[in-house]
Amino acid sequence: MYSVLIVDDEYPVLDSYAYMIEHSGLELRLCGMARSGKEAIHIAHTEHPDIVVMDIAMPGLDGISTIKELQKTLPESLYILSTAYERFDLAQRAIPLHVFAYLVKPVSRQKFTSTLTEAIVRLEDKRNEFFERVEAAGAAATTMEREEENFLLLVSWKVLSADQWEHYRRLFALSGDTARICVVRLSSESPDVYAGVRQRLERKYRCIGAPYARNYLLFFPGDAEIEVLRSSILDAARANRSSSCIVSVGVGGHRHYTELYLSANEAFRDAGFDDELGDSERFDPLERSFRTDLSHASSLEEAYSLFRDLRIRIFSGYPVATAHAVMRSVVGLVLDDTIRELGPDTYRNLRADVQRHIREFDELESEAEWDAWTGRFLRAVRELKARETDRPLPQPLGNALRHIHEHISEPLQLSAIAEHCGVSAGYLSRLFNEHLSTSFNDYLNSIRIEAAVRYLSEHTYSIKEVAFMTGYHDPNYFSRIFRKVKGTSPSEYIAGRSQSHA
């Protein structure tokens, strides 16, 4: 419901306008009546009307001068002028004020009501435009937050190529090629606390920030002095009423963009995170509980959860580059366990898989990529075990499975894979049925949909993007297959996960 203020120095006109508003049947509320410009300004500042019906010829402050004053504080309100005379000079004065309508007295009920109806439509349009701007700004902010997070996670451990750096330099309007990385950890993990610290810092510095595990990474372009920067971060935390929850602040060295990972390492060391875990604690999850739990995991989902929890723990307690090296060791240990379990003769058959997974691992650039790779890696390990222990698979079928997993996002046809494996399509189809109890298409769809589930669970990609990433170039067809395999559509799956985490 919109509010209306009517202004006229004649009581009969005020009463007439008030009656027509109250009996118009429109979603309008009369919020005030004034007989002078000064009185109108007083009421408007209290009531904030959406629509002002203003008489032009009033003693003292006339209608046009009153509107000029009101627009200083109520620029979004709509103003309708009314007068007993059609005067061109008054109309000219009203043009710069963007007056919505011009009524000549006496105003018929039909004319008055239709003008108010048009005003409501205009207000609705303005409101919708506002919400669209807010939504667009929110989407842009979300996209930028994601870009900032990807950027900081990337530079914290990997050397950027010139093209990558140029992309981010333009995106974030960076003027130079050097910067410092800082890390902050507060006992409160509330995003609002870190956001408040960053907002305070941005009053003095150009900076980019993003959460990382239990830490908050900060990127400062240029060469701010270390102790001044450290002091500024501490002051920002205190100003944000967070001094009681400061755990540590680390400031890295001033580095060229090709060495920002070194700055990140220095920041973690400076914050004391290197010494956070004792030696006996550092490798306990690797050597004892983790590997034992992983070997006894009853399902891929359970193994995935164990692996992901370990990754989060390691990246929370180590500098990024060190954590990456530790996780690389974890991958090697898991593969070693698999080889020992399957016997030395199996190693020759698994060497290509080992090399491929290690190559993939070294190219991971974001948390979402980590999790997607984890799912693929663990599935491959489990399938290797099943293939070598429970029921040995013919070499053409094993080669076909490996090819499918390596090219999941590409168009895959039974005939092309059969040719790649050196057998006929009919023979390969029989191998799927005899050894896996499924058809080629059903097997392909099942692993693609499982990969899609992992991507969707991250809430990082759109449904269309996930469709393309898992080899479906028709999103509608992807949705049909997803429903067939999972019993629900991709959008329903996302909504269900959101509700379960609410």
PDB file of N, CA and C in Angstrom, residues 451-493:
ATOM      1  N   ALA A 451      29.299 -37.966 -10.581  1.00  0.00           N
ATOM      2  CA  ALA A 451      30.174 -36.787 -10.670  1.00  0.00           C
ATOM      3  C   ALA A 451      29.343 -35.508 -10.592  1.00  0.00           C
ATOM      4  N   ALA A 452      28.178 -35.515 -11.261  1.00  0.00           N
ATOM      5  CA  ALA A 452      27.292 -34.345 -11.227  1.00  0.00           C
ATOM      6  C   ALA A 452      26.826 -34.059  -9.814  1.00  0.00           C
ATOM      7  N   VAL A 453      26.520 -35.109  -9.054  1.00  0.00           N
ATOM      8  CA  VAL A 453      26.077 -34.936  -7.663  1.00  0.00           C
ATOM      9  C   VAL A 453      27.162 -34.242  -6.853  1.00  0.00           C
ATOM     10  N   ARG A 454      28.414 -34.619  -7.060  1.00  0.00           N
ATOM     11  CA  ARG A 454      29.508 -33.983  -6.315  1.00  0.00           C
ATOM     12  C   ARG A 454      29.633 -32.508  -6.691  1.00  0.00           C
ATOM     13  N   TYR A 455      29.517 -32.209  -7.983  1.00  0.00           N
ATOM     14  CA  TYR A 455      29.601 -30.801  -8.393  1.00  0.00           C
ATOM     15  C   TYR A 455      28.434 -29.987  -7.831  1.00  0.00           C
ATOM     16  N   LEU A 456      27.219 -30.531  -7.919  1.00  0.00           N
ATOM     17  CA  LEU A 456      26.041 -29.809  -7.434  1.00  0.00           C
ATOM     18  C   LEU A 456      26.102 -29.582  -5.935  1.00  0.00           C
ATOM     19  N   SER A 457      26.701 -30.535  -5.218  1.00  0.00           N
ATOM     20  CA  SER A 457      26.780 -30.426  -3.764  1.00  0.00           C
ATOM     21  C   SER A 457      27.636 -29.250  -3.325  1.00  0.00           C
ATOM     22  N   GLU A 458      28.517 -28.768  -4.208  1.00  0.00           N
ATOM     23  CA  GLU A 458      29.390 -27.657  -3.856  1.00  0.00           C
ATOM     24  C   GLU A 458      28.716 -26.301  -4.032  1.00  0.00           C
ATOM     25  N   HIS A 459      27.560 -26.273  -4.719  1.00  0.00           N
ATOM     26  CA  HIS A 459      26.837 -25.006  -4.969  1.00  0.00           C
ATOM     27  C   HIS A 459      27.755 -23.977  -5.640  1.00  0.00           C
ATOM     28  N   THR A 460      28.675 -24.459  -6.472  1.00  0.00           N
ATOM     29  CA  THR A 460      29.624 -23.571  -7.161  1.00  0.00           C
ATOM     30  C   THR A 460      29.239 -23.363  -8.620  1.00  0.00           C
ATOM     31  N   TYR A 461      28.644 -24.392  -9.218  1.00  0.00           N
ATOM     32  CA  TYR A 461      28.334 -24.342 -10.634  1.00  0.00           C
ATOM     33  C   TYR A 461      26.826 -24.385 -10.855  1.00  0.00           C
ATOM     34  N   SER A 462      26.391 -23.808 -11.975  1.00  0.00           N
ATOM     35  CA  SER A 462      24.984 -23.890 -12.349  1.00  0.00           C
ATOM     36  C   SER A 462      24.683 -25.289 -12.877  1.00  0.00           C
ATOM     37  N   ILE A 463      23.402 -25.618 -12.980  1.00  0.00           N
ATOM     38  CA  ILE A 463      23.009 -26.922 -13.501  1.00  0.00           C
ATOM     39  C   ILE A 463      23.511 -27.088 -14.934  1.00  0.00           C
ATOM     40  N   LYS A 464      23.444 -26.028 -15.710  1.00  0.00           N
ATOM     41  CA  LYS A 464      23.913 -26.098 -17.095  1.00  0.00           C
ATOM     42  C   LYS A 464      25.405 -26.368 -17.150  1.00  0.00           C
ATOM     43  N   GLU A 465      26.172 -25.703 -16.273  1.00  0.00           N
ATOM     44  CA  GLU A 465      27.616 -25.917 -16.246  1.00  0.00           C
ATOM     45  C   GLU A 465      27.941 -27.355 -15.851  1.00  0.00           C
ATOM     46  N   VAL A 466      27.223 -27.877 -14.862  1.00  0.00           N
ATOM     47  CA  VAL A 466      27.467 -29.257 -14.419  1.00  0.00           C
ATOM     48  C   VAL A 466      27.154 -30.226 -15.550  1.00  0.00           C
ATOM     49  N   ALA A 467      26.082 -29.947 -16.293  1.00  0.00           N
ATOM     50  CA  ALA A 467      25.733 -30.811 -17.415  1.00  0.00           C
ATOM     51  C   ALA A 467      26.906 -30.906 -18.397  1.00  0.00           C
ATOM     52  N   PHE A 468      27.492 -29.770 -18.761  1.00  0.00           N
ATOM     53  CA  PHE A 468      28.605 -29.775 -19.710  1.00  0.00           C
ATOM     54  C   PHE A 468      29.843 -30.429 -19.106  1.00  0.00           C
ATOM     55  N   MET A 469      30.072 -30.216 -17.809  1.00  0.00           N
ATOM     56  CA  MET A 469      31.256 -30.775 -17.157  1.00  0.00           C
ATOM     57  C   MET A 469      31.197 -32.298 -17.072  1.00  0.00           C
ATOM     58  N   THR A 470      30.004 -32.849 -17.133  1.00  0.00           N
ATOM     59  CA  THR A 470      29.863 -34.305 -17.021  1.00  0.00           C
ATOM     60  C   THR A 470      29.468 -34.950 -18.347  1.00  0.00           C
ATOM     61  N   GLY A 471      29.667 -34.228 -19.445  1.00  0.00           N
ATOM     62  CA  GLY A 471      29.503 -34.829 -20.759  1.00  0.00           C
ATOM     63  C   GLY A 471      28.128 -34.725 -21.378  1.00  0.00           C
ATOM     64  N   TYR A 472      27.215 -33.971 -20.763  1.00  0.00           N
ATOM     65  CA  TYR A 472      25.872 -33.799 -21.323  1.00  0.00           C
ATOM     66  C   TYR A 472      25.775 -32.408 -21.935  1.00  0.00           C
ATOM     67  N   HIS A 473      25.668 -32.344 -23.229  1.00  0.00           N
ATOM     68  CA  HIS A 473      25.640 -31.044 -23.904  1.00  0.00           C
ATOM     69  C   HIS A 473      24.215 -30.559 -24.150  1.00  0.00           C
ATOM     70  N   ASP A 474      23.246 -31.285 -23.627  1.00  0.00           N
ATOM     71  CA  ASP A 474      21.852 -30.856 -23.643  1.00  0.00           C
ATOM     72  C   ASP A 474      21.366 -30.872 -22.201  1.00  0.00           C
ATOM     73  N   PRO A 475      21.230 -29.699 -21.538  1.00  0.00           N
ATOM     74  CA  PRO A 475      20.826 -29.659 -20.137  1.00  0.00           C
ATOM     75  C   PRO A 475      19.493 -30.361 -19.867  1.00  0.00           C
ATOM     76  N   ASN A 476      18.579 -30.305 -20.828  1.00  0.00           N
ATOM     77  CA  ASN A 476      17.295 -30.983 -20.631  1.00  0.00           C
ATOM     78  C   ASN A 476      17.476 -32.502 -20.578  1.00  0.00           C
ATOM     79  N   TYR A 477      18.322 -33.020 -21.464  1.00  0.00           N
ATOM     80  CA  TYR A 477      18.601 -34.456 -21.455  1.00  0.00           C
ATOM     81  C   TYR A 477      19.317 -34.838 -20.154  1.00  0.00           C
ATOM     82  N   PHE A 478      20.253 -33.977 -19.724  1.00  0.00           N
ATOM     83  CA  PHE A 478      20.941 -34.208 -18.449  1.00  0.00           C
ATOM     84  C   PHE A 478      19.936 -34.315 -17.302  1.00  0.00           C
ATOM     85  N   SER A 479      18.953 -33.410 -17.273  1.00  0.00           N
ATOM     86  CA  SER A 479      17.949 -33.429 -16.201  1.00  0.00           C
ATOM     87  C   SER A 479      17.128 -34.717 -16.231  1.00  0.00           C
ATOM     88  N   ARG A 480      16.806 -35.188 -17.449  1.00  0.00           N
ATOM     89  CA  ARG A 480      16.029 -36.430 -17.555  1.00  0.00           C
ATOM     90  C   ARG A 480      16.840 -37.624 -17.042  1.00  0.00           C
ATOM     91  N   ILE A 481      18.116 -37.692 -17.412  1.00  0.00           N
ATOM     92  CA  ILE A 481      18.958 -38.796 -16.954  1.00  0.00           C
ATOM     93  C   ILE A 481      19.178 -38.706 -15.448  1.00  0.00           C
ATOM     94  N   PHE A 482      19.361 -37.493 -14.950  1.00  0.00           N
ATOM     95  CA  PHE A 482      19.569 -37.301 -13.515  1.00  0.00           C
ATOM     96  C   PHE A 482      18.360 -37.824 -12.742  1.00  0.00           C
ATOM     97  N   ARG A 483      17.159 -37.469 -13.206  1.00  0.00           N
ATOM     98  CA  ARG A 483      15.945 -37.940 -12.534  1.00  0.00           C
ATOM     99  C   ARG A 483      15.829 -39.459 -12.615  1.00  0.00           C
ATOM    100  N   LYS A 484      16.212 -40.020 -13.764  1.00  0.00           N
ATOM    101  CA  LYS A 484      16.125 -41.471 -13.935  1.00  0.00           C
ATOM    102  C   LYS A 484      17.049 -42.191 -12.951  1.00  0.00           C
ATOM    103  N   VAL A 485      18.258 -41.654 -12.768  1.00  0.00           N
ATOM    104  CA  VAL A 485      19.244 -42.314 -11.904  1.00  0.00           C
ATOM    105  C   VAL A 485      18.994 -42.021 -10.428  1.00  0.00           C
ATOM    106  N   LYS A 486      18.697 -40.739 -10.095  1.00  0.00           N
ATOM    107  CA  LYS A 486      18.589 -40.337  -8.694  1.00  0.00           C
ATOM    108  C   LYS A 486      17.154 -40.229  -8.196  1.00  0.00           C
ATOM    109  N   GLY A 487      16.168 -40.302  -9.103  1.00  0.00           N
ATOM    110  CA  GLY A 487      14.775 -40.207  -8.680  1.00  0.00           C
ATOM    111  C   GLY A 487      14.315 -38.809  -8.382  1.00  0.00           C
ATOM    112  N   THR A 488      15.104 -37.816  -8.753  1.00  0.00           N
ATOM    113  CA  THR A 488      14.745 -36.416  -8.525  1.00  0.00           C
ATOM    114  C   THR A 488      15.460 -35.573  -9.564  1.00  0.00           C
ATOM    115  N   SER A 489      14.987 -34.373  -9.798  1.00  0.00           N
ATOM    116  CA  SER A 489      15.632 -33.497 -10.774  1.00  0.00           C
ATOM    117  C   SER A 489      16.842 -32.811 -10.126  1.00  0.00           C
ATOM    118  N   PRO A 490      17.768 -32.258 -10.917  1.00  0.00           N
ATOM    119  CA  PRO A 490      18.920 -31.550 -10.331  1.00  0.00           C
ATOM    120  C   PRO A 490      18.496 -30.396  -9.423  1.00  0.00           C
ATOM    121  N   SER A 491      17.512 -29.604  -9.854  1.00  0.00           N
ATOM    122  CA  SER A 491      17.073 -28.474  -9.027  1.00  0.00           C
ATOM    123  C   SER A 491      16.444 -28.955  -7.721  1.00  0.00           C
ATOM    124  N   GLU A 492      15.671 -30.046  -7.777  1.00  0.00           N
ATOM    125  CA  GLU A 492      15.078 -30.596  -6.562  1.00  0.00           C
ATOM    126  C   GLU A 492      16.160 -31.152  -5.640  1.00  0.00           C
ATOM    127  N   TYR A 493      17.189 -31.743  -6.239  1.00  0.00           N
ATOM    128  CA  TYR A 493      18.299 -32.264  -5.431  1.00  0.00           C
ATOM    129  C   TYR A 493      19.000 -31.123  -4.687  1.00  0.00           C
TER     130      TYR A 493
END
